[in-house]
Amino acid sequence: MTKRAFGIDIGGSGIKGAPVHLGKGKLAEDRVRLETPQPSTPDAVADTVAELISSFDIEDDMPVGVTFPAVIQEGVALTAANVDKSWIGTDVDALLTERTGHDVFVVNDADAAGIAEMEFGAGRHSTGVVQVFTLGTGVGSATFVDGRLVPNTELGHLFLNSDAARAYEDAEKYMASSVKENEDLDWEPWAERLQEFFAHIEFIFSPTRIIVGGGVSKKHKKFLPLLDLKAEILPAELRNEAGIIGAAVLAHREEKALRKAAKKAAERGV
Ligand code: BGC
């Protein structure tokens, strides 16, 4: 039987999920999308996640990886930039494990997308410092050093220093793709904002490769060539499915690590 895990991507407007074929890094079945309940409280979202999983016929012991747009430490949400504030302090792992009956592992959404790109997409075989950014309602970031994730880098919340950027509080309010839409910016003025952001990132981290994802990356030809950076800058390859795939990969890894730890403990007679 091929190795599978289930991936779920929780976003502001939709909750999407599917079983993932871990060898290929592809969805094993068509994904299902349900509307994110409004208000998107932990209780309501947990019910929707359980409904989504139960629409698939999967094994009871299949691990489930879930992305969430917040800082996640030990399964707990510590921030809530674009979701209901009542998530702050919620043990998302515990809540979703209890509600779905599966072992759930939660991860920041950009970190999950980054994991998928590093395993199966534009980050394959890359070493050194590689950064993945998701441009959407907010801006997510995932930082890798020789393939290992430095979790929760939250670079969308950098403060930028130009007079224009300062007026926006933090970077994502100035250069997310939602800002392009809301302010009706053409590609060039938007790319100028991206240039300011990525030049600053480059100054701080010196990444060798920057991977740009999020829905707008479908149109990467319109804006990536306008950027002038030392790092190689590439569009994400997995796009829409990166979160689901990365979450499933992580759930599988975590489960393996837990099983290994349990085996060691048993051997020691703990
Ligand atoms: C959040 C991040 C998230 C990003 C993309 C930001 O506002 O702080 O945790 O990764 O949006 O959803």
PDB file of C-alpha atoms and ligand atoms in Angstrom:
ATOM      1  CA  MET A   1       0.000   0.000   0.000  1.00  0.00           C
ATOM      2  CA  THR A   2       1.370   3.396  -0.927  1.00  0.00           C
ATOM      3  CA  LYS A   3       2.119   5.748   1.929  1.00  0.00           C
ATOM      4  CA  ARG A   4      -0.573   8.342   2.423  1.00  0.00           C
ATOM      5  CA  ALA A   5      -1.422  11.034   4.944  1.00  0.00           C
ATOM      6  CA  PHE A   6      -4.232  13.562   4.990  1.00  0.00           C
ATOM      7  CA  GLY A   7      -3.608  17.287   4.467  1.00  0.00           C
ATOM      8  CA  ILE A   8      -5.905  20.197   5.297  1.00  0.00           C
ATOM      9  CA  ASP A   9      -5.361  23.856   4.506  1.00  0.00           C
ATOM     10  CA  ILE A  10      -7.334  26.287   6.688  1.00  0.00           C
ATOM     11  CA  GLY A  11      -7.678  29.689   5.062  1.00  0.00           C
ATOM     12  CA  GLY A  12      -9.777  32.783   5.684  1.00  0.00           C
ATOM     13  CA  SER A  13     -12.381  31.863   3.062  1.00  0.00           C
ATOM     14  CA  GLY A  14     -12.033  28.117   2.457  1.00  0.00           C
ATOM     15  CA  ILE A  15     -10.968  24.915   4.193  1.00  0.00           C
ATOM     16  CA  LYS A  16      -9.521  22.434   1.704  1.00  0.00           C
ATOM     17  CA  GLY A  17      -8.300  18.903   2.168  1.00  0.00           C
ATOM     18  CA  ALA A  18      -7.429  15.591   0.553  1.00  0.00           C
ATOM     19  CA  PRO A  19      -5.387  12.466   1.155  1.00  0.00           C
ATOM     20  CA  VAL A  20      -1.864  12.904  -0.188  1.00  0.00           C
ATOM     21  CA  HIS A  21       0.338  10.377  -1.896  1.00  0.00           C
ATOM     22  CA  LEU A  22       3.575  10.979  -0.002  1.00  0.00           C
ATOM     23  CA  GLY A  23       5.927   9.340  -2.480  1.00  0.00           C
ATOM     24  CA  LYS A  24       4.771  11.491  -5.356  1.00  0.00           C
ATOM     25  CA  GLY A  25       3.851  14.630  -3.439  1.00  0.00           C
ATOM     26  CA  LYS A  26       0.464  14.652  -5.160  1.00  0.00           C
ATOM     27  CA  LEU A  27      -3.133  14.568  -4.050  1.00  0.00           C
ATOM     28  CA  ALA A  28      -4.298  10.952  -3.976  1.00  0.00           C
ATOM     29  CA  GLU A  29      -7.945  12.007  -4.545  1.00  0.00           C
ATOM     30  CA  ASP A  30      -9.713  15.194  -5.626  1.00  0.00           C
ATOM     31  CA  ARG A  31      -9.685  17.702  -2.837  1.00  0.00           C
ATOM     32  CA  VAL A  32     -12.838  18.892  -1.087  1.00  0.00           C
ATOM     33  CA  ARG A  33     -13.361  22.561  -0.246  1.00  0.00           C
ATOM     34  CA  LEU A  34     -15.789  23.823   2.385  1.00  0.00           C
ATOM     35  CA  GLU A  35     -16.464  27.465   3.228  1.00  0.00           C
ATOM     36  CA  THR A  36     -14.668  28.714   6.326  1.00  0.00           C
ATOM     37  CA  PRO A  37     -17.446  29.405   8.858  1.00  0.00           C
ATOM     38  CA  GLN A  38     -17.914  33.042   9.821  1.00  0.00           C
ATOM     39  CA  PRO A  39     -17.023  34.010  12.467  1.00  0.00           C
ATOM     40  CA  SER A  40     -14.118  31.581  12.148  1.00  0.00           C
ATOM     41  CA  THR A  41     -14.037  30.598  15.827  1.00  0.00           C
ATOM     42  CA  PRO A  42     -12.097  27.496  16.947  1.00  0.00           C
ATOM     43  CA  ASP A  43     -15.307  25.595  17.653  1.00  0.00           C
ATOM     44  CA  ALA A  44     -16.916  26.294  14.273  1.00  0.00           C
ATOM     45  CA  VAL A  45     -13.717  25.630  12.315  1.00  0.00           C
ATOM     46  CA  ALA A  46     -13.138  22.348  14.200  1.00  0.00           C
ATOM     47  CA  ASP A  47     -16.616  21.166  13.157  1.00  0.00           C
ATOM     48  CA  THR A  48     -15.904  22.029   9.511  1.00  0.00           C
ATOM     49  CA  VAL A  49     -12.555  20.203   9.635  1.00  0.00           C
ATOM     50  CA  ALA A  50     -14.285  17.101  11.057  1.00  0.00           C
ATOM     51  CA  GLU A  51     -16.968  17.306   8.343  1.00  0.00           C
ATOM     52  CA  LEU A  52     -14.310  17.578   5.650  1.00  0.00           C
ATOM     53  CA  ILE A  53     -12.396  14.522   6.885  1.00  0.00           C
ATOM     54  CA  SER A  54     -15.550  12.450   7.224  1.00  0.00           C
ATOM     55  CA  SER A  55     -16.398  13.091   3.569  1.00  0.00           C
ATOM     56  CA  PHE A  56     -13.432  10.786   2.716  1.00  0.00           C
ATOM     57  CA  ASP A  57     -13.184   7.089   3.316  1.00  0.00           C
ATOM     58  CA  ILE A  58      -9.790   6.951   5.028  1.00  0.00           C
ATOM     59  CA  GLU A  59      -8.203   4.666   7.619  1.00  0.00           C
ATOM     60  CA  ASP A  60      -8.834   5.645  11.245  1.00  0.00           C
ATOM     61  CA  ASP A  61      -5.134   5.777  11.963  1.00  0.00           C
ATOM     62  CA  MET A  62      -4.218   8.021   9.019  1.00  0.00           C
ATOM     63  CA  PRO A  63      -2.361  11.049  10.447  1.00  0.00           C
ATOM     64  CA  VAL A  64      -3.758  14.465   9.548  1.00  0.00           C
ATOM     65  CA  GLY A  65      -1.657  17.571   8.970  1.00  0.00           C
ATOM     66  CA  VAL A  66      -3.410  20.924   9.186  1.00  0.00           C
ATOM     67  CA  THR A  67      -2.145  24.357   8.151  1.00  0.00           C
ATOM     68  CA  PHE A  68      -3.117  27.429  10.095  1.00  0.00           C
ATOM     69  CA  PRO A  69      -2.286  31.091   9.382  1.00  0.00           C
ATOM     70  CA  ALA A  70      -0.622  31.844  12.720  1.00  0.00           C
ATOM     71  CA  VAL A  71       2.500  31.295  14.769  1.00  0.00           C
ATOM     72  CA  ILE A  72       2.224  27.701  16.007  1.00  0.00           C
ATOM     73  CA  GLN A  73       4.299  26.462  18.898  1.00  0.00           C
ATOM     74  CA  GLU A  74       3.816  22.957  20.256  1.00  0.00           C
ATOM     75  CA  GLY A  75       0.425  22.844  18.545  1.00  0.00           C
ATOM     76  CA  VAL A  76      -0.799  26.091  20.127  1.00  0.00           C
ATOM     77  CA  ALA A  77      -1.731  29.200  18.079  1.00  0.00           C
ATOM     78  CA  LEU A  78       0.110  32.210  19.459  1.00  0.00           C
ATOM     79  CA  THR A  79      -1.115  34.868  17.000  1.00  0.00           C
ATOM     80  CA  ALA A  80      -4.121  35.504  14.754  1.00  0.00           C
ATOM     81  CA  ALA A  81      -3.316  38.116  12.113  1.00  0.00           C
ATOM     82  CA  ASN A  82      -6.072  37.309   9.595  1.00  0.00           C
ATOM     83  CA  VAL A  83      -8.332  34.967  11.587  1.00  0.00           C
ATOM     84  CA  ASP A  84     -10.650  35.275  14.577  1.00  0.00           C
ATOM     85  CA  LYS A  85      -8.714  36.531  17.596  1.00  0.00           C
ATOM     86  CA  SER A  86     -10.233  33.820  19.796  1.00  0.00           C
ATOM     87  CA  TRP A  87      -7.662  31.417  18.301  1.00  0.00           C
ATOM     88  CA  ILE A  88      -4.859  32.982  20.307  1.00  0.00           C
ATOM     89  CA  GLY A  89      -3.839  30.500  23.020  1.00  0.00           C
ATOM     90  CA  THR A  90      -5.912  27.644  21.532  1.00  0.00           C
ATOM     91  CA  ASP A  91      -4.255  24.219  21.495  1.00  0.00           C
ATOM     92  CA  VAL A  92      -5.170  23.549  17.866  1.00  0.00           C
ATOM     93  CA  ASP A  93      -3.561  20.082  17.848  1.00  0.00           C
ATOM     94  CA  ALA A  94      -5.592  18.969  20.872  1.00  0.00           C
ATOM     95  CA  LEU A  95      -8.857  20.547  19.690  1.00  0.00           C
ATOM     96  CA  LEU A  96      -8.716  18.986  16.218  1.00  0.00           C
ATOM     97  CA  THR A  97      -7.444  15.619  17.485  1.00  0.00           C
ATOM     98  CA  GLU A  98     -10.358  15.429  19.889  1.00  0.00           C
ATOM     99  CA  ARG A  99     -12.926  16.579  17.298  1.00  0.00           C
ATOM    100  CA  THR A 100     -11.775  14.397  14.382  1.00  0.00           C
ATOM    101  CA  GLY A 101     -10.539  11.245  16.149  1.00  0.00           C
ATOM    102  CA  HIS A 102      -7.323  11.372  14.079  1.00  0.00           C
ATOM    103  CA  ASP A 103      -3.852  12.322  15.236  1.00  0.00           C
ATOM    104  CA  VAL A 104      -3.680  15.935  14.093  1.00  0.00           C
ATOM    105  CA  PHE A 105      -0.487  17.964  13.672  1.00  0.00           C
ATOM    106  CA  VAL A 106      -0.870  21.649  13.036  1.00  0.00           C
ATOM    107  CA  VAL A 107       1.682  23.855  11.288  1.00  0.00           C
ATOM    108  CA  ASN A 108       1.907  27.470  10.125  1.00  0.00           C
ATOM    109  CA  ASP A 109       0.445  27.689   6.589  1.00  0.00           C
ATOM    110  CA  ALA A 110       3.543  29.175   4.940  1.00  0.00           C
ATOM    111  CA  ASP A 111       5.805  26.660   6.673  1.00  0.00           C
ATOM    112  CA  ALA A 112       3.628  23.869   5.239  1.00  0.00           C
ATOM    113  CA  ALA A 113       3.748  25.353   1.736  1.00  0.00           C
ATOM    114  CA  GLY A 114       7.509  25.724   2.146  1.00  0.00           C
ATOM    115  CA  ILE A 115       7.935  22.078   3.171  1.00  0.00           C
ATOM    116  CA  ALA A 116       6.032  20.989   0.048  1.00  0.00           C
ATOM    117  CA  GLU A 117       8.138  23.222  -2.233  1.00  0.00           C
ATOM    118  CA  MET A 118      11.365  21.942  -0.669  1.00  0.00           C
ATOM    119  CA  GLU A 119      10.329  18.290  -1.053  1.00  0.00           C
ATOM    120  CA  PHE A 120       8.582  18.313  -4.396  1.00  0.00           C
ATOM    121  CA  GLY A 121       8.708  21.767  -5.978  1.00  0.00           C
ATOM    122  CA  ALA A 122      10.986  24.726  -6.710  1.00  0.00           C
ATOM    123  CA  GLY A 123      13.174  24.072  -3.640  1.00  0.00           C
ATOM    124  CA  ARG A 124      14.160  20.503  -4.510  1.00  0.00           C
ATOM    125  CA  HIS A 125      17.870  19.761  -4.073  1.00  0.00           C
ATOM    126  CA  SER A 126      18.603  23.267  -2.824  1.00  0.00           C
ATOM    127  CA  THR A 127      21.033  23.914   0.010  1.00  0.00           C
ATOM    128  CA  GLY A 128      22.017  26.974   2.037  1.00  0.00           C
ATOM    129  CA  VAL A 129      19.393  29.521   3.001  1.00  0.00           C
ATOM    130  CA  VAL A 130      16.204  29.181   0.936  1.00  0.00           C
ATOM    131  CA  GLN A 131      13.080  31.196   1.622  1.00  0.00           C
ATOM    132  CA  VAL A 132       9.529  30.614   0.468  1.00  0.00           C
ATOM    133  CA  PHE A 133       6.969  33.432   0.547  1.00  0.00           C
ATOM    134  CA  THR A 134       3.219  33.162   0.056  1.00  0.00           C
ATOM    135  CA  LEU A 135       1.534  36.293  -1.253  1.00  0.00           C
ATOM    136  CA  GLY A 136      -2.185  36.270  -0.452  1.00  0.00           C
ATOM    137  CA  THR A 137      -4.453  38.009   2.048  1.00  0.00           C
ATOM    138  CA  GLY A 138      -1.351  38.258   4.225  1.00  0.00           C
ATOM    139  CA  VAL A 139       2.264  37.375   3.484  1.00  0.00           C
ATOM    140  CA  GLY A 140       3.646  34.133   4.862  1.00  0.00           C
ATOM    141  CA  SER A 141       7.270  33.068   4.998  1.00  0.00           C
ATOM    142  CA  ALA A 142       9.189  29.826   5.459  1.00  0.00           C
ATOM    143  CA  THR A 143      12.949  29.798   5.977  1.00  0.00           C
ATOM    144  CA  PHE A 144      15.116  26.732   5.363  1.00  0.00           C
ATOM    145  CA  VAL A 145      18.773  26.181   6.141  1.00  0.00           C
ATOM    146  CA  ASP A 146      20.189  23.199   4.263  1.00  0.00           C
ATOM    147  CA  GLY A 147      16.648  21.849   3.954  1.00  0.00           C
ATOM    148  CA  ARG A 148      15.734  22.261   7.647  1.00  0.00           C
ATOM    149  CA  LEU A 149      12.875  24.538   8.507  1.00  0.00           C
ATOM    150  CA  VAL A 150      13.333  27.436  10.926  1.00  0.00           C
ATOM    151  CA  PRO A 151       9.648  27.602  11.950  1.00  0.00           C
ATOM    152  CA  ASN A 152       7.420  30.659  12.297  1.00  0.00           C
ATOM    153  CA  THR A 153       9.644  33.294  10.711  1.00  0.00           C
ATOM    154  CA  GLU A 154       6.651  35.665  10.136  1.00  0.00           C
ATOM    155  CA  LEU A 155       8.553  37.923   7.749  1.00  0.00           C
ATOM    156  CA  GLY A 156       5.330  39.398   6.388  1.00  0.00           C
ATOM    157  CA  HIS A 157       5.306  41.444   9.575  1.00  0.00           C
ATOM    158  CA  LEU A 158       8.644  43.173   9.005  1.00  0.00           C
ATOM    159  CA  PHE A 159       8.618  46.927   9.266  1.00  0.00           C
ATOM    160  CA  LEU A 160       9.845  48.578   6.101  1.00  0.00           C
ATOM    161  CA  ASN A 161      11.585  51.867   6.182  1.00  0.00           C
ATOM    162  CA  SER A 162      10.557  53.924   3.163  1.00  0.00           C
ATOM    163  CA  ASP A 163       8.156  56.795   3.828  1.00  0.00           C
ATOM    164  CA  ALA A 164       5.441  55.052   1.820  1.00  0.00           C
ATOM    165  CA  ALA A 165       5.819  51.669   3.571  1.00  0.00           C
ATOM    166  CA  ARG A 166       5.930  53.141   7.054  1.00  0.00           C
ATOM    167  CA  ALA A 167       2.381  54.366   6.727  1.00  0.00           C
ATOM    168  CA  TYR A 168       1.194  50.744   6.486  1.00  0.00           C
ATOM    169  CA  GLU A 169       2.461  49.457   9.878  1.00  0.00           C
ATOM    170  CA  ASP A 170       3.862  46.195   8.613  1.00  0.00           C
ATOM    171  CA  ALA A 171       5.074  44.802   5.303  1.00  0.00           C
ATOM    172  CA  GLU A 172       2.101  42.580   4.466  1.00  0.00           C
ATOM    173  CA  LYS A 173      -0.288  45.522   4.689  1.00  0.00           C
ATOM    174  CA  TYR A 174       1.859  47.203   2.025  1.00  0.00           C
ATOM    175  CA  MET A 175       2.689  44.418  -0.412  1.00  0.00           C
ATOM    176  CA  ALA A 176       0.373  41.394   0.008  1.00  0.00           C
ATOM    177  CA  SER A 177      -1.519  40.476  -3.147  1.00  0.00           C
ATOM    178  CA  SER A 178      -4.757  41.454  -1.378  1.00  0.00           C
ATOM    179  CA  VAL A 179      -3.297  44.995  -1.191  1.00  0.00           C
ATOM    180  CA  LYS A 180      -2.645  44.953  -4.939  1.00  0.00           C
ATOM    181  CA  GLU A 181      -6.325  44.126  -5.432  1.00  0.00           C
ATOM    182  CA  ASN A 182      -7.738  46.499  -2.823  1.00  0.00           C
ATOM    183  CA  GLU A 183      -5.684  49.445  -4.032  1.00  0.00           C
ATOM    184  CA  ASP A 184      -6.109  48.443  -7.653  1.00  0.00           C
ATOM    185  CA  LEU A 185      -2.335  48.586  -8.234  1.00  0.00           C
ATOM    186  CA  ASP A 186      -0.874  47.729 -11.637  1.00  0.00           C
ATOM    187  CA  TRP A 187       1.953  45.186 -11.799  1.00  0.00           C
ATOM    188  CA  GLU A 188       4.730  47.799 -11.864  1.00  0.00           C
ATOM    189  CA  PRO A 189       3.849  49.823  -8.771  1.00  0.00           C
ATOM    190  CA  TRP A 190       3.126  46.590  -6.929  1.00  0.00           C
ATOM    191  CA  ALA A 191       6.467  45.112  -8.037  1.00  0.00           C
ATOM    192  CA  GLU A 192       8.198  48.235  -6.664  1.00  0.00           C
ATOM    193  CA  ARG A 193       6.760  47.376  -3.254  1.00  0.00           C
ATOM    194  CA  LEU A 194       7.852  43.760  -3.627  1.00  0.00           C
ATOM    195  CA  GLN A 195      11.324  44.965  -4.596  1.00  0.00           C
ATOM    196  CA  GLU A 196      11.538  46.997  -1.405  1.00  0.00           C
ATOM    197  CA  PHE A 197      10.442  43.995   0.663  1.00  0.00           C
ATOM    198  CA  PHE A 198      12.679  41.385  -0.979  1.00  0.00           C
ATOM    199  CA  ALA A 199      15.723  43.700  -1.057  1.00  0.00           C
ATOM    200  CA  HIS A 200      15.349  44.067   2.701  1.00  0.00           C
ATOM    201  CA  ILE A 201      14.947  40.301   3.155  1.00  0.00           C
ATOM    202  CA  GLU A 202      18.048  39.759   1.067  1.00  0.00           C
ATOM    203  CA  PHE A 203      20.034  42.238   3.130  1.00  0.00           C
ATOM    204  CA  ILE A 204      19.110  40.433   6.359  1.00  0.00           C
ATOM    205  CA  PHE A 205      19.273  36.744   5.355  1.00  0.00           C
ATOM    206  CA  SER A 206      21.309  36.509   2.113  1.00  0.00           C
ATOM    207  CA  PRO A 207      19.187  33.634   0.774  1.00  0.00           C
ATOM    208  CA  THR A 208      20.506  31.836  -2.297  1.00  0.00           C
ATOM    209  CA  ARG A 209      16.990  31.165  -3.548  1.00  0.00           C
ATOM    210  CA  ILE A 210      13.651  32.863  -3.009  1.00  0.00           C
ATOM    211  CA  ILE A 211      10.466  31.007  -3.994  1.00  0.00           C
ATOM    212  CA  VAL A 212       7.277  32.984  -4.444  1.00  0.00           C
ATOM    213  CA  GLY A 213       3.897  31.295  -3.996  1.00  0.00           C
ATOM    214  CA  GLY A 214       0.284  32.194  -3.323  1.00  0.00           C
ATOM    215  CA  GLY A 215      -2.513  32.452  -5.900  1.00  0.00           C
ATOM    216  CA  VAL A 216      -0.878  35.420  -7.660  1.00  0.00           C
ATOM    217  CA  SER A 217       2.201  33.299  -8.470  1.00  0.00           C
ATOM    218  CA  LYS A 218       0.178  31.864 -11.387  1.00  0.00           C
ATOM    219  CA  LYS A 219       0.926  35.256 -13.000  1.00  0.00           C
ATOM    220  CA  HIS A 220       4.606  35.284 -11.996  1.00  0.00           C
ATOM    221  CA  LYS A 221       5.697  36.365 -15.481  1.00  0.00           C
ATOM    222  CA  LYS A 222       4.031  39.728 -14.866  1.00  0.00           C
ATOM    223  CA  PHE A 223       6.048  40.609 -11.774  1.00  0.00           C
ATOM    224  CA  LEU A 224       9.014  38.352 -11.000  1.00  0.00           C
ATOM    225  CA  PRO A 225      11.033  39.661 -14.009  1.00  0.00           C
ATOM    226  CA  LEU A 226      10.592  43.200 -12.644  1.00  0.00           C
ATOM    227  CA  LEU A 227      12.534  42.326  -9.484  1.00  0.00           C
ATOM    228  CA  ASP A 228      16.261  42.945  -9.268  1.00  0.00           C
ATOM    229  CA  LEU A 229      17.825  40.674  -6.630  1.00  0.00           C
ATOM    230  CA  LYS A 230      21.029  38.718  -6.146  1.00  0.00           C
ATOM    231  CA  ALA A 231      19.141  35.585  -5.102  1.00  0.00           C
ATOM    232  CA  GLU A 232      17.645  33.299  -7.690  1.00  0.00           C
ATOM    233  CA  ILE A 233      13.915  34.066  -7.595  1.00  0.00           C
ATOM    234  CA  LEU A 234      11.518  31.345  -8.715  1.00  0.00           C
ATOM    235  CA  PRO A 235       7.747  30.843  -8.796  1.00  0.00           C
ATOM    236  CA  ALA A 236       6.346  28.126  -6.535  1.00  0.00           C
ATOM    237  CA  GLU A 237       5.504  24.958  -8.427  1.00  0.00           C
ATOM    238  CA  LEU A 238       2.795  23.418  -6.269  1.00  0.00           C
ATOM    239  CA  ARG A 239       0.684  26.562  -5.936  1.00  0.00           C
ATOM    240  CA  ASN A 240      -2.799  25.809  -4.605  1.00  0.00           C
ATOM    241  CA  GLU A 241      -1.950  22.409  -3.252  1.00  0.00           C
ATOM    242  CA  ALA A 242       1.297  23.218  -1.462  1.00  0.00           C
ATOM    243  CA  GLY A 243      -0.373  23.692   1.942  1.00  0.00           C
ATOM    244  CA  ILE A 244      -2.264  20.392   1.801  1.00  0.00           C
ATOM    245  CA  ILE A 245       0.799  18.467   0.621  1.00  0.00           C
ATOM    246  CA  GLY A 246       3.202  20.076   3.108  1.00  0.00           C
ATOM    247  CA  ALA A 247       0.815  19.487   6.017  1.00  0.00           C
ATOM    248  CA  ALA A 248       0.471  15.812   5.083  1.00  0.00           C
ATOM    249  CA  VAL A 249       4.262  15.405   4.797  1.00  0.00           C
ATOM    250  CA  LEU A 250       4.692  16.970   8.216  1.00  0.00           C
ATOM    251  CA  ALA A 251       1.972  14.792   9.814  1.00  0.00           C
ATOM    252  CA  HIS A 252       3.675  11.710   8.465  1.00  0.00           C
ATOM    253  CA  ARG A 253       7.103  12.846   9.737  1.00  0.00           C
ATOM    254  CA  GLU A 254       5.758  13.710  13.174  1.00  0.00           C
ATOM    255  CA  GLU A 255       3.968  10.408  13.434  1.00  0.00           C
ATOM    256  CA  LYS A 256       7.091   8.531  12.502  1.00  0.00           C
ATOM    257  CA  ALA A 257       9.064  10.467  15.116  1.00  0.00           C
ATOM    258  CA  LEU A 258       6.439   9.731  17.765  1.00  0.00           C
ATOM    259  CA  ARG A 259       6.404   6.031  16.910  1.00  0.00           C
ATOM    260  CA  LYS A 260      10.192   5.930  17.096  1.00  0.00           C
ATOM    261  CA  ALA A 261      10.156   7.668  20.486  1.00  0.00           C
ATOM    262  CA  ALA A 262       7.471   5.263  21.779  1.00  0.00           C
ATOM    263  CA  LYS A 263       9.512   2.265  20.587  1.00  0.00           C
ATOM    264  CA  LYS A 264      12.639   3.576  22.327  1.00  0.00           C
ATOM    265  CA  ALA A 265      10.673   4.200  25.520  1.00  0.00           C
ATOM    266  CA  ALA A 266       9.265   0.643  25.360  1.00  0.00           C
ATOM    267  CA  GLU A 267      12.771  -0.770  24.900  1.00  0.00           C
ATOM    268  CA  ARG A 268      13.938   1.147  27.945  1.00  0.00           C
ATOM    269  CA  GLY A 269      10.919  -0.235  29.803  1.00  0.00           C
ATOM    270  CA  VAL A 270       9.458   3.213  30.447  1.00  0.00           C
TER     271      VAL A 270
HETATM  272  C1  BGC B   1       0.315  35.449   9.460  1.00  0.00           C
HETATM  273  C2  BGC B   1       1.191  34.265   9.154  1.00  0.00           C
HETATM  274  C3  BGC B   1       0.686  33.558   7.902  1.00  0.00           C
HETATM  275  C4  BGC B   1       0.528  34.538   6.762  1.00  0.00           C
HETATM  276  C5  BGC B   1      -0.082  33.893   5.528  1.00  0.00           C
HETATM  277  C6  BGC B   1       0.229  36.350   8.241  1.00  0.00           C
HETATM  278  O1  BGC B   1      -0.604  37.424   8.530  1.00  0.00           O
HETATM  279  O2  BGC B   1       0.863  36.195  10.543  1.00  0.00           O
HETATM  280  O3  BGC B   1       1.209  33.374  10.243  1.00  0.00           O
HETATM  281  O4  BGC B   1       1.598  32.560   7.556  1.00  0.00           O
HETATM  282  O5  BGC B   1      -0.306  35.615   7.152  1.00  0.00           O
HETATM  283  O6  BGC B   1      -1.352  33.376   5.795  1.00  0.00           O
END
